[in-house]
PDB file of C-alpha atoms in Angstrom:
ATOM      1  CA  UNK X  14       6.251  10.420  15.599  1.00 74.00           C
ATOM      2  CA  UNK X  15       5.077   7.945  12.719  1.00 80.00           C
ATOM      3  CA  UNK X  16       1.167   8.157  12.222  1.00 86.00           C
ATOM      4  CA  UNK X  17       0.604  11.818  14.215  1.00 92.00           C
ATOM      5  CA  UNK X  18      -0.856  13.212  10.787  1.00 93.00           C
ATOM      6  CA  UNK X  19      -3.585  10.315  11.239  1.00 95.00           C
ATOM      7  CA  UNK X  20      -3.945  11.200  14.482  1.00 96.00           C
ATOM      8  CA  UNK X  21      -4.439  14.969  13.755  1.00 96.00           C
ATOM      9  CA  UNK X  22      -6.534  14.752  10.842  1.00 96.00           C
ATOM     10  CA  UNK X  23      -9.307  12.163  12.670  1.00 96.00           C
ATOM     11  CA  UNK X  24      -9.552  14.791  15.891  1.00 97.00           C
ATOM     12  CA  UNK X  25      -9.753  17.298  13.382  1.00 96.00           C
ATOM     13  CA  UNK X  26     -12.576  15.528  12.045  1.00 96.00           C
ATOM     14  CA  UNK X  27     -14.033  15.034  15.123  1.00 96.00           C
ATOM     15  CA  UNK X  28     -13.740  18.382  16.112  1.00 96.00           C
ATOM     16  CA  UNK X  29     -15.700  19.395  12.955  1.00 94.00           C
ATOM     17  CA  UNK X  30     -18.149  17.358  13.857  1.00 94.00           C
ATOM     18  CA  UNK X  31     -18.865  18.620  17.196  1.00 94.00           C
ATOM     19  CA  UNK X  32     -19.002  22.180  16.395  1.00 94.00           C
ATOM     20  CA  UNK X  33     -20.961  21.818  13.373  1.00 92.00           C
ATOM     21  CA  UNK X  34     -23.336  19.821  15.632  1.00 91.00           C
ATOM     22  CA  UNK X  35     -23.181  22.305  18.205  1.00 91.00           C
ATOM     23  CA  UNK X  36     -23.458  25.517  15.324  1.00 86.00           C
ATOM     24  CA  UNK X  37     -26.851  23.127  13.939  1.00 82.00           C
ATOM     25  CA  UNK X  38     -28.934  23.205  16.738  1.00 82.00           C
ATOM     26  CA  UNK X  39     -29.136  26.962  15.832  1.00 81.00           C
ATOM     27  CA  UNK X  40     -30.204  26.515  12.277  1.00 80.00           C
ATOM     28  CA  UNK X  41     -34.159  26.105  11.409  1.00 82.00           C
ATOM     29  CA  UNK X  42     -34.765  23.229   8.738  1.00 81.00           C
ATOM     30  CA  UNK X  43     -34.732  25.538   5.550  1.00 87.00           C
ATOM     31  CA  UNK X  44     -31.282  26.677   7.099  1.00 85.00           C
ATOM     32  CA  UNK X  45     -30.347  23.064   7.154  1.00 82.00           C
ATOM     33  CA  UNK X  46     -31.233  22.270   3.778  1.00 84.00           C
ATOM     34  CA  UNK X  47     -29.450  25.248   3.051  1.00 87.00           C
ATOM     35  CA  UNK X  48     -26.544  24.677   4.164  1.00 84.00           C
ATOM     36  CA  UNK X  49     -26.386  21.003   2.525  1.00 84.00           C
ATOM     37  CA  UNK X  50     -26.944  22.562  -0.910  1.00 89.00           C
ATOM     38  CA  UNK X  51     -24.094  24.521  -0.853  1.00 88.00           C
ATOM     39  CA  UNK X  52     -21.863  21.767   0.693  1.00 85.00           C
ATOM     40  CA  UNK X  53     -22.752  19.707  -2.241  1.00 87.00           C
ATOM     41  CA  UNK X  54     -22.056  22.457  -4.740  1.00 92.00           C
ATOM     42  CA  UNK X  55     -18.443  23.423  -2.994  1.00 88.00           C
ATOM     43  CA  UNK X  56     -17.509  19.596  -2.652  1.00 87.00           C
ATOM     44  CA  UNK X  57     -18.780  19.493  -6.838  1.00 92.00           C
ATOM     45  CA  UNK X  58     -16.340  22.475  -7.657  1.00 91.00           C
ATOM     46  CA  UNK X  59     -13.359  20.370  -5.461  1.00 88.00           C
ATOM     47  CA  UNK X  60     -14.060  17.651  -7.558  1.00 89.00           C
ATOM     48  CA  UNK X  61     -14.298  19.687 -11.112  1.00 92.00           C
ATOM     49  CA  UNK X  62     -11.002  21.212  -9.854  1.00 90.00           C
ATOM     50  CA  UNK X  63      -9.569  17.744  -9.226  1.00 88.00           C
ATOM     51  CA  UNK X  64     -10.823  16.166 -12.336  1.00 90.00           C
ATOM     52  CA  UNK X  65     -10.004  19.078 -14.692  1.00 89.00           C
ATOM     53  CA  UNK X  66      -6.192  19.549 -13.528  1.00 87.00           C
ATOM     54  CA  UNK X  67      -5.652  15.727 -14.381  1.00 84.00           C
ATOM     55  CA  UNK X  68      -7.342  16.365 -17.878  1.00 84.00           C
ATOM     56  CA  UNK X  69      -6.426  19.393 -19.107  1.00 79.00           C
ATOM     57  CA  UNK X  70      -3.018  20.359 -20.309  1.00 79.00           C
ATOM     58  CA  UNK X  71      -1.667  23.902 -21.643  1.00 73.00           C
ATOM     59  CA  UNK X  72       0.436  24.510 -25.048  1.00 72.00           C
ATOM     60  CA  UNK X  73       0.733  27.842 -24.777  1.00 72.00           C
ATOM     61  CA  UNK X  74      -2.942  29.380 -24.914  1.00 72.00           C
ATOM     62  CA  UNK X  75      -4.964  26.519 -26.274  1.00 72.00           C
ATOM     63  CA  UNK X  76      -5.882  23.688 -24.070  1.00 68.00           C
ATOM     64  CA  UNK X  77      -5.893  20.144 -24.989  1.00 68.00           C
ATOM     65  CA  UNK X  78      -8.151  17.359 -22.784  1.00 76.00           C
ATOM     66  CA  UNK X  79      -7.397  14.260 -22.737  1.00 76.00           C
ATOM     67  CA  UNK X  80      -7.582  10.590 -20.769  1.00 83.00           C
ATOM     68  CA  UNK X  81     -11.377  10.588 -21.766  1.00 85.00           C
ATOM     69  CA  UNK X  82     -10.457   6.558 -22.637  1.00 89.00           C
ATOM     70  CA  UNK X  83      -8.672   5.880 -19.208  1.00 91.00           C
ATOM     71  CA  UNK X  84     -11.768   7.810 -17.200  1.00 92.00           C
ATOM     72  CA  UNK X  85     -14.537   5.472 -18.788  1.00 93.00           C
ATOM     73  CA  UNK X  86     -12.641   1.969 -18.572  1.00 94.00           C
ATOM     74  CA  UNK X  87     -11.577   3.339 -14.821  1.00 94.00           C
ATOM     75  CA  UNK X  88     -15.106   3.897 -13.768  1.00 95.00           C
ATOM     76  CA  UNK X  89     -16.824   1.392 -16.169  1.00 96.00           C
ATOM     77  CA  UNK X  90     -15.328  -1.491 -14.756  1.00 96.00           C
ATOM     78  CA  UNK X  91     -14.374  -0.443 -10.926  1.00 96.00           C
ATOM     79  CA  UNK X  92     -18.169   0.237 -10.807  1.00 96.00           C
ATOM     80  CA  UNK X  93     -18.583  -3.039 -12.314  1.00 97.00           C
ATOM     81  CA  UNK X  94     -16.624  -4.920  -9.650  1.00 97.00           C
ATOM     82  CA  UNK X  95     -17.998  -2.344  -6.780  1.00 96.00           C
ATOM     83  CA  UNK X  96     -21.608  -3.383  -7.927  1.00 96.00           C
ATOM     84  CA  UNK X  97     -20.609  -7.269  -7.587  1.00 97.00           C
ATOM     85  CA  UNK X  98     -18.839  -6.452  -4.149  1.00 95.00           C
ATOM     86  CA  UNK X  99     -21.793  -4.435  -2.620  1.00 94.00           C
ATOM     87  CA  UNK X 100     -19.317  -2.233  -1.053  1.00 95.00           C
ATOM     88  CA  UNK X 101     -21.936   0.582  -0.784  1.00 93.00           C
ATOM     89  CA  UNK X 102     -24.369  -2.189   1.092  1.00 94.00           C
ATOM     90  CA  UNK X 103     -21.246  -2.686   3.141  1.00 94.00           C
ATOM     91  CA  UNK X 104     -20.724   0.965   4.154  1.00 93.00           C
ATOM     92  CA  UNK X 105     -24.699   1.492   4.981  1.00 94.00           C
ATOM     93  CA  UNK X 106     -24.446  -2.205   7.178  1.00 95.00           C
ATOM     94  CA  UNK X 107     -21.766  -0.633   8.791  1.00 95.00           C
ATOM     95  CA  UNK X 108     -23.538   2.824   9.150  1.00 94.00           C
ATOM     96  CA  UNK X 109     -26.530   0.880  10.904  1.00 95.00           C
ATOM     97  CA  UNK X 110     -24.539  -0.895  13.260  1.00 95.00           C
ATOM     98  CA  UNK X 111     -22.407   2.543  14.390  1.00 94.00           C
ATOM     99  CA  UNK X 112     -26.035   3.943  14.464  1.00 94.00           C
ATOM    100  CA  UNK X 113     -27.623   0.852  17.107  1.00 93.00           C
ATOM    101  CA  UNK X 114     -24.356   1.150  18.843  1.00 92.00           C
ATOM    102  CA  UNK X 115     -23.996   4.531  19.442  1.00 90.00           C
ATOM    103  CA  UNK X 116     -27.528   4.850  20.740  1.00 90.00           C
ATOM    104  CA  UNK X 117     -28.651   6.871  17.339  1.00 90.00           C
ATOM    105  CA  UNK X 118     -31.370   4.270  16.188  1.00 88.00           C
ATOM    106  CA  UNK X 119     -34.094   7.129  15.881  1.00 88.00           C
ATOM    107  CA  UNK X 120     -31.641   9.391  13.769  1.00 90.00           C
ATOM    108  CA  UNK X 121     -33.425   8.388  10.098  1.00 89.00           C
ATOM    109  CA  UNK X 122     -30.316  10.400   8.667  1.00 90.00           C
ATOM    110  CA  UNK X 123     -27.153   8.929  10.416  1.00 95.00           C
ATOM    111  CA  UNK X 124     -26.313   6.474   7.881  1.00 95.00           C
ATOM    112  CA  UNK X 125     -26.737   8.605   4.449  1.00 93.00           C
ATOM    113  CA  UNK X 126     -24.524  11.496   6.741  1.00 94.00           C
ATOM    114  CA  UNK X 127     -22.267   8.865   7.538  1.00 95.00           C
ATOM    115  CA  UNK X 128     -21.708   7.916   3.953  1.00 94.00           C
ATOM    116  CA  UNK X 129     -21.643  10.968   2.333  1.00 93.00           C
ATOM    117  CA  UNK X 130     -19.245  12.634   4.971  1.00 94.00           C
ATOM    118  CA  UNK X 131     -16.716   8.974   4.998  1.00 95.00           C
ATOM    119  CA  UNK X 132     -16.134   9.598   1.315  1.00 93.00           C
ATOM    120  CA  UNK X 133     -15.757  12.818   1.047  1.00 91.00           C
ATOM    121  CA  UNK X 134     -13.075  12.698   3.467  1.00 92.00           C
ATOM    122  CA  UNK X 135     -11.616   8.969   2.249  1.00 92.00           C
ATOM    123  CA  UNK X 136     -11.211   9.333  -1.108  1.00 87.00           C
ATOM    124  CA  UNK X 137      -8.408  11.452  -2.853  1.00 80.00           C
ATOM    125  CA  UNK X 138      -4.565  11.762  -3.678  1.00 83.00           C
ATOM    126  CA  UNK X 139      -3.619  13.350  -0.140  1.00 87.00           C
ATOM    127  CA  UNK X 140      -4.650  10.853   2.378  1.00 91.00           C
ATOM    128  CA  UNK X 141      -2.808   8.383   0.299  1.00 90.00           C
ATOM    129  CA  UNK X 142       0.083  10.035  -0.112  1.00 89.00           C
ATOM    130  CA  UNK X 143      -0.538  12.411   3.290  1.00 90.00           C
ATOM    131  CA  UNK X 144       0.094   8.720   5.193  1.00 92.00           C
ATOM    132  CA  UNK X 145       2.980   7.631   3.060  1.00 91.00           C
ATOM    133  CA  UNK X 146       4.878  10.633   3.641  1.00 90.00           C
ATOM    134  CA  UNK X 147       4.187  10.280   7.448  1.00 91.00           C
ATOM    135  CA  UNK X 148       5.280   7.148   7.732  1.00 92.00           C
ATOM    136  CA  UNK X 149       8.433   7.373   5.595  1.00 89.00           C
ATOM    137  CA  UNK X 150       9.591  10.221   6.584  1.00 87.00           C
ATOM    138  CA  UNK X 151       7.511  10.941   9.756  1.00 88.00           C
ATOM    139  CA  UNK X 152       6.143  14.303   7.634  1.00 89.00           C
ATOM    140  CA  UNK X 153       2.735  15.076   8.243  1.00 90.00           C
ATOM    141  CA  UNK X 154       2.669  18.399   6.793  1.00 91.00           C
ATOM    142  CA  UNK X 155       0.114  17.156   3.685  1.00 92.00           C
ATOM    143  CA  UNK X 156      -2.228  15.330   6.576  1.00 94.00           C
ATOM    144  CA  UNK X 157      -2.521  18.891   8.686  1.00 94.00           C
ATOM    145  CA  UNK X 158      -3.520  21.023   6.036  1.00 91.00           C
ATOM    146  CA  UNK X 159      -6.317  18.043   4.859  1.00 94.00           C
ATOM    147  CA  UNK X 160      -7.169  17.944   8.515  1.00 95.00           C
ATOM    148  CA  UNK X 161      -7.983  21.572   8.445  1.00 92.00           C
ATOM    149  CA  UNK X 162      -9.876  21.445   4.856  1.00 90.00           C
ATOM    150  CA  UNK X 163     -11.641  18.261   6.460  1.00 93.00           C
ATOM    151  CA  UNK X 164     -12.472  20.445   9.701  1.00 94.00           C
ATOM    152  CA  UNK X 165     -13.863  22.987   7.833  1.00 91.00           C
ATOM    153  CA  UNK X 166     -15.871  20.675   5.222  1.00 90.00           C
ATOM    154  CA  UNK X 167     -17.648  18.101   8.505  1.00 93.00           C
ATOM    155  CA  UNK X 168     -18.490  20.717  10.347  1.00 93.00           C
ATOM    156  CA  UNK X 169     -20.471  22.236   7.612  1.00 89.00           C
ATOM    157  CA  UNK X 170     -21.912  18.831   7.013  1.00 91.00           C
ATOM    158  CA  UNK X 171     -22.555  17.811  10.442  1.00 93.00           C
ATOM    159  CA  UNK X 172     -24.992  21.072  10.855  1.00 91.00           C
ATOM    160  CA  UNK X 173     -26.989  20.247   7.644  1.00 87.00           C
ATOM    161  CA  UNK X 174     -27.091  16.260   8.069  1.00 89.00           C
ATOM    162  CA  UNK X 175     -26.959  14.991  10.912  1.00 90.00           C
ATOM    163  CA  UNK X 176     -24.176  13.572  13.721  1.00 91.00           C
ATOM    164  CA  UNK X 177     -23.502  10.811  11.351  1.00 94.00           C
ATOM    165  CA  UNK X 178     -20.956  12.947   9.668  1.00 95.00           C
ATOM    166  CA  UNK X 179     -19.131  12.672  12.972  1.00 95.00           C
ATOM    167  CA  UNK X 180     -18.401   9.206  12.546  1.00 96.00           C
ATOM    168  CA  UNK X 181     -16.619   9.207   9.731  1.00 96.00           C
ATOM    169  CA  UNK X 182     -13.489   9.872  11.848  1.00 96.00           C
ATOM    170  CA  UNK X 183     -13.281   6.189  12.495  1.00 96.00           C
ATOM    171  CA  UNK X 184     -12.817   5.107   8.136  1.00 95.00           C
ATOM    172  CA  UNK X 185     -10.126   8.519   8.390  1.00 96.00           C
ATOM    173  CA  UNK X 186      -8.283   6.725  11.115  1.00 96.00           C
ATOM    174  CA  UNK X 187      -8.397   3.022   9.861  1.00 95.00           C
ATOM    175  CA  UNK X 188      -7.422   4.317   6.168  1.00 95.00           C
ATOM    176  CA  UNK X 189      -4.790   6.800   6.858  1.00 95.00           C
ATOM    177  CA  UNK X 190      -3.438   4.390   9.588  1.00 94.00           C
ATOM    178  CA  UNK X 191      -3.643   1.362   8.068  1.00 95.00           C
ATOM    179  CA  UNK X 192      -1.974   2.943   4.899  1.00 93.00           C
ATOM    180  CA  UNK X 193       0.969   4.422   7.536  1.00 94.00           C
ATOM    181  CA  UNK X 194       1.725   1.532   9.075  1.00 93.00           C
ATOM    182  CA  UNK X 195       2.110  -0.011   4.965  1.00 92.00           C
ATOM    183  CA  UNK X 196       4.134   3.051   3.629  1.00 90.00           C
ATOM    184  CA  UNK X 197       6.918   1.209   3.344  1.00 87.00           C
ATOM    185  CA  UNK X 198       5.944  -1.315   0.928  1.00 89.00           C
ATOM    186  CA  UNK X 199       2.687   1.069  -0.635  1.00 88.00           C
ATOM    187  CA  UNK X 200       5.958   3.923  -1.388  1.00 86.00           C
ATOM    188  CA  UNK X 201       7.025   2.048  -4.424  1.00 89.00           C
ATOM    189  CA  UNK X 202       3.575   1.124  -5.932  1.00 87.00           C
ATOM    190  CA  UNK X 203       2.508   5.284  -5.686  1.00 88.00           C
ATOM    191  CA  UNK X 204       4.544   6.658  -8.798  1.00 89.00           C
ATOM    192  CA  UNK X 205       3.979   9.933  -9.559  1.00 89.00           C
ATOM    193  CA  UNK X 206       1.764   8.758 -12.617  1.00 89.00           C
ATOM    194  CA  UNK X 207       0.038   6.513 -10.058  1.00 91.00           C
ATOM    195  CA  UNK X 208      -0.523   9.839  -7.767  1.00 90.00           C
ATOM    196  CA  UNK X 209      -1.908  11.595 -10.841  1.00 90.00           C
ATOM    197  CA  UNK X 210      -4.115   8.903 -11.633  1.00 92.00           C
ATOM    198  CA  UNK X 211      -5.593   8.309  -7.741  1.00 91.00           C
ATOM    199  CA  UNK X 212      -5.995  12.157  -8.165  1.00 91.00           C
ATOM    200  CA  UNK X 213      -7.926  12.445 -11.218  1.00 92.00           C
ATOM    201  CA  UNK X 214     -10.319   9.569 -10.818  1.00 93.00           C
ATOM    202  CA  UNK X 215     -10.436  10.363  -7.172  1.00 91.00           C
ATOM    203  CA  UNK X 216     -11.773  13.858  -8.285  1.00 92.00           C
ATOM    204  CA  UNK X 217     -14.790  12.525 -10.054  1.00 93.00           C
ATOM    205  CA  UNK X 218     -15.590  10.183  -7.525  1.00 93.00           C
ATOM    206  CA  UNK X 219     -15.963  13.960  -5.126  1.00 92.00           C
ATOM    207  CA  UNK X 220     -17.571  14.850  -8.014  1.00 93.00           C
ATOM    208  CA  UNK X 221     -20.609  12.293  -7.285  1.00 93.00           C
ATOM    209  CA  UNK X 222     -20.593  13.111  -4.033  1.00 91.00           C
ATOM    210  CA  UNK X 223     -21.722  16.113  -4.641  1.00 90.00           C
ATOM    211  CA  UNK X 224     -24.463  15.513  -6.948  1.00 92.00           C
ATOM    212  CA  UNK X 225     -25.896  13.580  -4.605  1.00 90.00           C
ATOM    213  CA  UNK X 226     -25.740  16.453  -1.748  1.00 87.00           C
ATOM    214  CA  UNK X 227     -26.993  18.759  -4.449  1.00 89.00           C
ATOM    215  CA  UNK X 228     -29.559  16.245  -6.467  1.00 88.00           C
ATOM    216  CA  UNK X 229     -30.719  14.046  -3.428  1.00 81.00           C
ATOM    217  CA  UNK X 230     -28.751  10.394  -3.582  1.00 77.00           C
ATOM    218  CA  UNK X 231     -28.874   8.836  -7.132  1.00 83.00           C
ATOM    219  CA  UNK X 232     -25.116   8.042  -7.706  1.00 89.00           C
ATOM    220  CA  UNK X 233     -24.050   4.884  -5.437  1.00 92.00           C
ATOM    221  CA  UNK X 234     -20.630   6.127  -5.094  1.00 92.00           C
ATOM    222  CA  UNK X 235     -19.099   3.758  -2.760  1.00 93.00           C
ATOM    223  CA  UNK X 236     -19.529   1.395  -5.736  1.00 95.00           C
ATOM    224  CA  UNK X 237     -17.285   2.970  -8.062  1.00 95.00           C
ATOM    225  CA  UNK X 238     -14.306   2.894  -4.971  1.00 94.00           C
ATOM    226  CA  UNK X 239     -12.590   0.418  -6.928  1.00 95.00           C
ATOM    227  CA  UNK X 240     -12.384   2.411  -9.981  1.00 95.00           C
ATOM    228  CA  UNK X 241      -9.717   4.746  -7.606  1.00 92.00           C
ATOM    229  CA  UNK X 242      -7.422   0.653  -7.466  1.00 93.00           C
ATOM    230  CA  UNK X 243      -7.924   0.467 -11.123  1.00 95.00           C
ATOM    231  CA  UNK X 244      -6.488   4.123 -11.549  1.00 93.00           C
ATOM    232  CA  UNK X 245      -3.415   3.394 -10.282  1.00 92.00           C
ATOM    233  CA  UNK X 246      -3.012  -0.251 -11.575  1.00 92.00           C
ATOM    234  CA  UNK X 247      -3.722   1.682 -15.289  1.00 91.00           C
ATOM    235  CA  UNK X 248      -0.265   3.666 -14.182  1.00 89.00           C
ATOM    236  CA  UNK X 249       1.788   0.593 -14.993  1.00 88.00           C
ATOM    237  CA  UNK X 250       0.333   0.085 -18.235  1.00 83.00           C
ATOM    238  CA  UNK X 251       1.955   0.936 -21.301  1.00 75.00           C
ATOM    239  CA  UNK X 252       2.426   5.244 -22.395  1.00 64.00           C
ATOM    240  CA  UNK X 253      -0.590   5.737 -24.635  1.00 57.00           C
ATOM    241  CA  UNK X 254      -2.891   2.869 -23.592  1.00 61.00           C
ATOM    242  CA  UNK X 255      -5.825   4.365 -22.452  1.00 62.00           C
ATOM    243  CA  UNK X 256      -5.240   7.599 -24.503  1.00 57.00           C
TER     244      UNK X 256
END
């Protein structure tokens, strides 16, 4: 069935949510606090991970780093064009409006949770690919074992922040839907150097999601999304390029 890993990855999410809501009302405030600290510093280390397996490369026992070039012009100018777009105003408009509709207007934290959760979940190499493969090939393997990282990771989140974090099943199923529904003509765009490129600047992007678990919010994160388009538009450029 075409679009079931989009399906189980956003009740998954949901899931999460509830039982880290559920698990929260346990947790005193410190607790709380606590918890979001070491969120942030796990979702840092996914990024590092991310970021480092795109850079690094082994000759034998030395390792060489590289696409330092590609990584600055990538996030240079996506954040450039995100700034311009307001696409993190968009997100927090958005946020609001869940939070008036949903009957969470006295919830001061719904829309940062909301945020923070969406792209931690949103952004990265598998729900791209995770919703290609579905739809091409009606494999959803790659969605069910994000939807159980993602399970894992909102629920955390939901106890520390807040029932915003709940909501960001609805970006997971318009994303990995939309992207389903596309696979067919987003297959041939999503070379393997495009992949590696989603993956690495994807990584970073984690990456700033967690400082701003860790470090309170200073990076504007949703601004640099375009950075991830500019990734995989870099793959078609000539070898070499961008170093």
């Amino acid at each position: 069935m075409m679009g079931l890993g989009t399906l189980i990855n956003t009740a998954c999410v949901v899931a999460g949510g509830l039982t880290g809501r559920l698990a929260g009302r346990f947790f005193k405030e410190t607790q709380q606090a606590a918890l979001t600290m070491v969120c942030g510093i796990s979702v840092l280390f996914i990024g590092i991970a991310g970021a480092m397996e795109g850079m690094l490369t082994a000759d034998g026992a030395v390792l060489h780093s590289g696409q330092a070039m590609f990584i600055v012009l990538c996030l240079a100018l996506g954040t450039l064009v995100g700034e311009l777009l307001r696409i993190e105003e968009f997100f927090e408009r958005f946020g609001e409006w869940l939070k008036q509709k949903t009957g969470n207007a006295r919830d001061k934290s719904f829309v940062d949770a909301f945020v923070t959760a969406t792209l931690t979940v949103c952004i990265g190499a598998m729900s791209i690919v995770g919703a290609i493969q579905d739809g091409i090939l009606g494999d959803y393997s790659i969605l069910a074992v994000k939807s159980v990282l993602d399970f894992i990771i909102i629920a955390v989140m939901t106890s520390s922040m807040g029932k915003g974090c709940v909501f960001s099943a609805i970006p997971v199923l318009l994303l990995e839907g939309s992207v389903t529904l596309l696979s067919r003509l987003i297959a041939p765009v999503m070379t393997e150097a495009a992949i590696r490129n989603l993956s690495l600047v994807g990584s970073i992007l984690i990456f700033c999601v967690g400082l701003n678990l860790v470090w309170g919010k200073k990076v504007r994160v949703a601004n640099m999304l375009p950075a991830v388009v500019l990734a995989v538009l870099a793959a078609y450029l000539p070898a070499g390029l961008l170093g």
